[in-house]
Amino acid sequence: KAGVTQTPRYLIKTRGQQVTLSCSPISGHRSVSWYQQTPGQGLQFLFEYFSETQRNKGNFPGRFSGRQFSNSRSEMNVSTLELGDSALYLCASSPADSRTDTQYFGPGTRLTVL
Amino acid sequence: GQQVMQIPQYQHVQEGEDFTTYCNSSTTLSNIQWYKQRPGGHPVFLIQLVKSGEVKKQKRLTFQFGEAKKNSSLHITATQTTDVGTYFCAGPGGLTGGGNKLTFGTGTQLKVEL
């Protein structure tokens, strides 16, 4: 099976712009989670989608949003970008509706905000 | 909210030396997972522990889950240069209704010198 794929891999934006990141989970996986990784804050959970519904949400402002499509592919959007949004954005998929599921991470999208 | 701390933050060892990282959660965990992230890479699942006091081994790696299910450790025997990376523990932090939401520890960065 192909792994989790994320596009684009690298992105440079300026403050105030918006950005959309895409994630394709492993075939058959229905849960997609998004994480932000920065040197200062580490790995932080953004949100999780399951069957096109947001099931869990982290403590991020409303500028961060996401959605999931019927084929389980997911997108996340960040509006009105700030310098502090520069980070590695990781998508992870897991197969089933369980709290013990392993997360399979994609390679990430490196976002730089200038 | 739930917090997961790891110590040490950094560890430099000579190849062949042992290494241990410790993980402590502010809340009791139903399970704990360990991930490894190579420099420039993404987190990769290593193992999951579920039972109180559980010990699991993977070749030179030994994982332990505390009796109170609030702490865990990862021990590497005779480190090799291939062990270089950051090791994260992670516990489920989702809503009681289920779902995938991992709270990651702060991570321990391991460097191995020849």
Coordinates of C-alpha atoms in Angstrom, one line a residue:
Chain A
K1 CA 0.0 0.0 0.0
A2 CA 1.1 3.5 -0.7
G3 CA 1.8 5.6 2.4
V4 CA 0.3 8.9 3.4
T5 CA 1.0 11.6 0.9
Q6 CA 1.0 15.3 1.4
T7 CA 1.1 18.2 -1.0
P8 CA 2.8 20.5 -1.4
R9 CA 6.0 19.5 0.4
Y10 CA 7.2 23.0 0.7
L11 CA 5.4 26.3 0.7
I12 CA 6.4 29.9 1.2
K13 CA 3.7 32.5 1.9
T14 CA 3.6 36.0 3.3
R15 CA 1.8 37.3 6.3
G16 CA -1.9 37.8 5.7
Q17 CA -2.2 35.2 3.0
Q18 CA -4.1 32.0 3.3
V19 CA -2.9 28.5 2.5
T20 CA -4.5 25.1 1.8
L21 CA -2.6 21.9 2.4
S22 CA -3.7 18.5 1.2
C23 CA -3.4 15.0 2.6
S24 CA -4.2 11.6 1.0
P25 CA -4.4 8.8 3.7
I26 CA -3.5 5.2 3.3
S27 CA -6.1 3.4 1.3
G28 CA -8.8 2.1 3.6
H29 CA -8.0 4.5 6.4
R30 CA -10.9 6.7 7.4
S31 CA -9.4 8.8 10.2
V32 CA -7.1 11.7 9.2
S33 CA -5.4 13.9 11.9
W34 CA -3.4 17.0 11.5
Y35 CA -0.5 18.1 13.6
Q36 CA 1.7 21.1 13.7
Q37 CA 5.4 20.7 14.6
T38 CA 7.6 23.6 15.6
P39 CA 10.9 23.6 17.5
G40 CA 9.4 25.6 20.3
Q41 CA 6.0 23.9 20.8
G42 CA 6.8 20.4 19.6
L43 CA 4.1 18.3 18.0
Q44 CA 0.6 19.7 18.6
F45 CA -2.7 18.2 17.6
L46 CA -4.8 20.4 15.3
F47 CA -7.9 18.3 14.5
E48 CA -9.1 14.9 13.4
Y49 CA -11.6 14.0 10.8
F50 CA -13.5 10.7 10.5
S51 CA -16.1 10.0 7.9
E52 CA -16.1 13.6 6.8
T53 CA -16.9 14.9 10.3
Q54 CA -14.5 16.7 12.7
R55 CA -14.3 14.3 15.6
N56 CA -11.6 16.0 17.7
K57 CA -10.1 19.5 17.9
G58 CA -7.0 20.9 19.4
N59 CA -6.4 24.3 20.9
F60 CA -5.8 26.3 17.8
P61 CA -7.5 29.6 16.7
G62 CA -10.3 29.5 14.2
R63 CA -7.9 30.5 11.4
F64 CA -7.1 26.9 11.3
S65 CA -9.8 24.8 9.7
G66 CA -10.1 21.5 7.8
R67 CA -12.3 19.2 6.0
Q68 CA -12.5 15.7 4.8
F69 CA -13.9 14.4 1.5
S70 CA -15.9 11.2 0.9
N71 CA -12.8 9.5 -0.3
S72 CA -11.1 10.3 3.0
R73 CA -8.7 12.8 1.5
S74 CA -8.4 15.8 3.8
E75 CA -7.4 19.4 3.5
M76 CA -6.5 22.0 6.0
N77 CA -6.6 25.7 5.6
V78 CA -4.9 28.5 7.4
S79 CA -6.2 32.0 6.8
T80 CA -4.6 35.3 7.6
L81 CA -1.2 33.7 8.0
E82 CA 1.1 34.9 10.8
L83 CA 4.8 34.5 11.2
G84 CA 4.3 32.0 14.0
D85 CA 2.4 29.7 11.6
S86 CA 5.7 28.7 10.1
A87 CA 6.0 25.0 10.9
L88 CA 6.0 21.5 9.6
Y89 CA 2.4 20.4 9.1
L90 CA 2.0 16.7 9.4
C91 CA -1.0 14.6 8.4
A92 CA -1.6 11.2 9.9
S93 CA -4.1 8.5 9.0
S94 CA -5.3 5.5 10.9
P95 CA -7.6 2.7 9.9
A96 CA -10.5 2.5 12.4
D97 CA -12.6 4.1 15.0
S98 CA -10.4 3.3 18.0
R99 CA -8.5 5.2 20.6
T100 CA -5.7 2.8 20.3
D101 CA -5.0 3.1 16.7
T102 CA -1.5 3.7 15.4
Q103 CA -1.0 6.9 13.5
Y104 CA 0.8 6.7 10.1
F105 CA 2.4 10.0 9.3
G106 CA 3.0 11.6 6.0
P107 CA 6.2 13.4 5.1
G108 CA 4.7 16.8 6.0
T109 CA 4.4 20.2 4.4
R110 CA 7.0 22.7 5.4
L111 CA 5.3 26.1 5.5
T112 CA 7.4 29.2 5.8
V113 CA 5.6 32.5 6.4
L114 CA 7.6 35.7 5.6
Chain B
G1 CA -5.2 19.8 29.8
Q2 CA -3.2 16.7 29.5
Q3 CA 0.6 17.2 29.5
V4 CA 3.3 14.7 28.6
M5 CA 6.8 15.4 29.5
Q6 CA 10.0 13.6 28.5
I7 CA 13.5 13.7 29.9
P8 CA 16.1 14.3 28.9
Q9 CA 15.5 16.8 26.1
Y10 CA 18.9 15.9 24.5
Q11 CA 21.3 13.0 24.9
H12 CA 24.7 12.6 23.2
V13 CA 26.2 9.1 23.5
Q14 CA 29.2 7.3 22.1
E15 CA 28.3 4.4 19.9
G16 CA 27.9 1.3 22.0
E17 CA 26.6 3.1 25.0
D18 CA 23.1 2.6 26.4
F19 CA 20.4 5.3 26.2
T20 CA 17.1 5.8 28.1
T21 CA 14.3 8.3 27.7
Y22 CA 11.6 8.7 30.3
C23 CA 8.0 9.8 29.6
N24 CA 5.6 11.2 32.3
S25 CA 1.9 12.0 31.8
S26 CA -0.1 14.3 34.0
T27 CA -3.1 11.9 33.6
T28 CA -3.5 8.1 33.5
L29 CA -3.2 6.7 30.0
S30 CA -5.2 3.9 28.4
N31 CA -2.2 3.2 26.3
I32 CA 1.1 4.8 25.3
Q33 CA 2.7 4.8 21.9
W34 CA 6.3 5.5 20.9
Y35 CA 7.5 7.1 17.7
K36 CA 10.8 7.9 16.2
Q37 CA 11.6 10.8 14.0
R38 CA 14.8 10.9 12.0
P39 CA 16.3 14.3 11.2
G40 CA 14.4 15.8 8.3
G41 CA 11.8 13.0 8.5
H42 CA 8.4 12.3 10.0
P43 CA 7.3 10.4 13.1
V44 CA 7.3 6.6 12.6
F45 CA 5.4 4.3 14.9
L46 CA 7.6 2.0 17.0
I47 CA 5.3 0.3 19.5
Q48 CA 2.2 0.5 21.6
L49 CA 1.9 -0.5 25.3
V50 CA -1.5 -1.1 26.8
K51 CA -1.3 -3.1 30.1
S52 CA 0.0 -1.8 33.4
G53 CA 3.6 -2.8 33.9
E54 CA 3.9 -4.1 30.4
V55 CA 7.4 -4.6 29.0
K56 CA 8.0 -5.1 25.3
K57 CA 11.3 -5.6 23.4
Q58 CA 12.3 -4.9 19.8
K59 CA 15.8 -6.1 19.3
R60 CA 17.9 -3.6 21.2
L61 CA 14.9 -1.5 22.3
T62 CA 13.0 -2.2 25.5
F63 CA 9.8 -0.3 26.2
Q64 CA 8.1 -0.2 29.6
F65 CA 4.7 1.0 30.8
G66 CA 4.5 2.0 34.4
E67 CA 2.2 0.3 36.9
A68 CA 0.1 3.4 37.4
K69 CA -0.1 3.9 33.6
K70 CA 1.2 7.4 33.9
N71 CA 4.8 6.9 32.9
S72 CA 6.9 4.9 30.4
S73 CA 10.4 4.5 29.3
L74 CA 12.4 3.5 26.2
H75 CA 15.8 1.9 26.7
I76 CA 18.3 1.3 23.8
T77 CA 21.1 -1.1 24.5
A78 CA 24.4 -0.6 22.7
T79 CA 23.4 2.4 20.5
Q80 CA 24.3 2.5 16.9
T81 CA 24.4 5.5 14.5
T82 CA 21.1 4.3 13.0
D83 CA 19.4 5.1 16.3
V84 CA 19.9 8.8 15.8
G85 CA 16.7 10.8 15.9
T86 CA 14.1 12.2 18.2
Y87 CA 12.0 9.7 20.2
F88 CA 8.5 10.7 21.2
C89 CA 6.0 9.1 23.5
A90 CA 2.3 9.8 22.9
G91 CA -0.9 9.1 24.7
P92 CA -4.5 9.3 23.6
G93 CA -6.1 12.6 24.5
G94 CA -9.3 12.5 22.7
L95 CA -12.8 12.9 23.9
T96 CA -14.2 10.0 25.9
G97 CA -16.4 9.2 23.0
G98 CA -13.4 7.9 21.1
G99 CA -11.4 9.1 18.2
N100 CA -7.8 9.6 17.4
K101 CA -6.0 12.4 19.2
L102 CA -2.5 11.9 20.4
T103 CA -0.8 14.2 22.9
F104 CA 2.9 13.9 22.1
G105 CA 5.6 14.2 24.6
T106 CA 8.3 16.8 24.3
G107 CA 10.7 14.4 22.8
T108 CA 14.2 13.3 23.4
Q109 CA 16.8 14.0 20.7
L110 CA 19.4 11.3 20.5
K111 CA 22.8 11.9 18.9
V112 CA 25.3 9.0 18.6
E113 CA 28.9 9.7 18.0
L114 CA 31.4 7.2 16.6

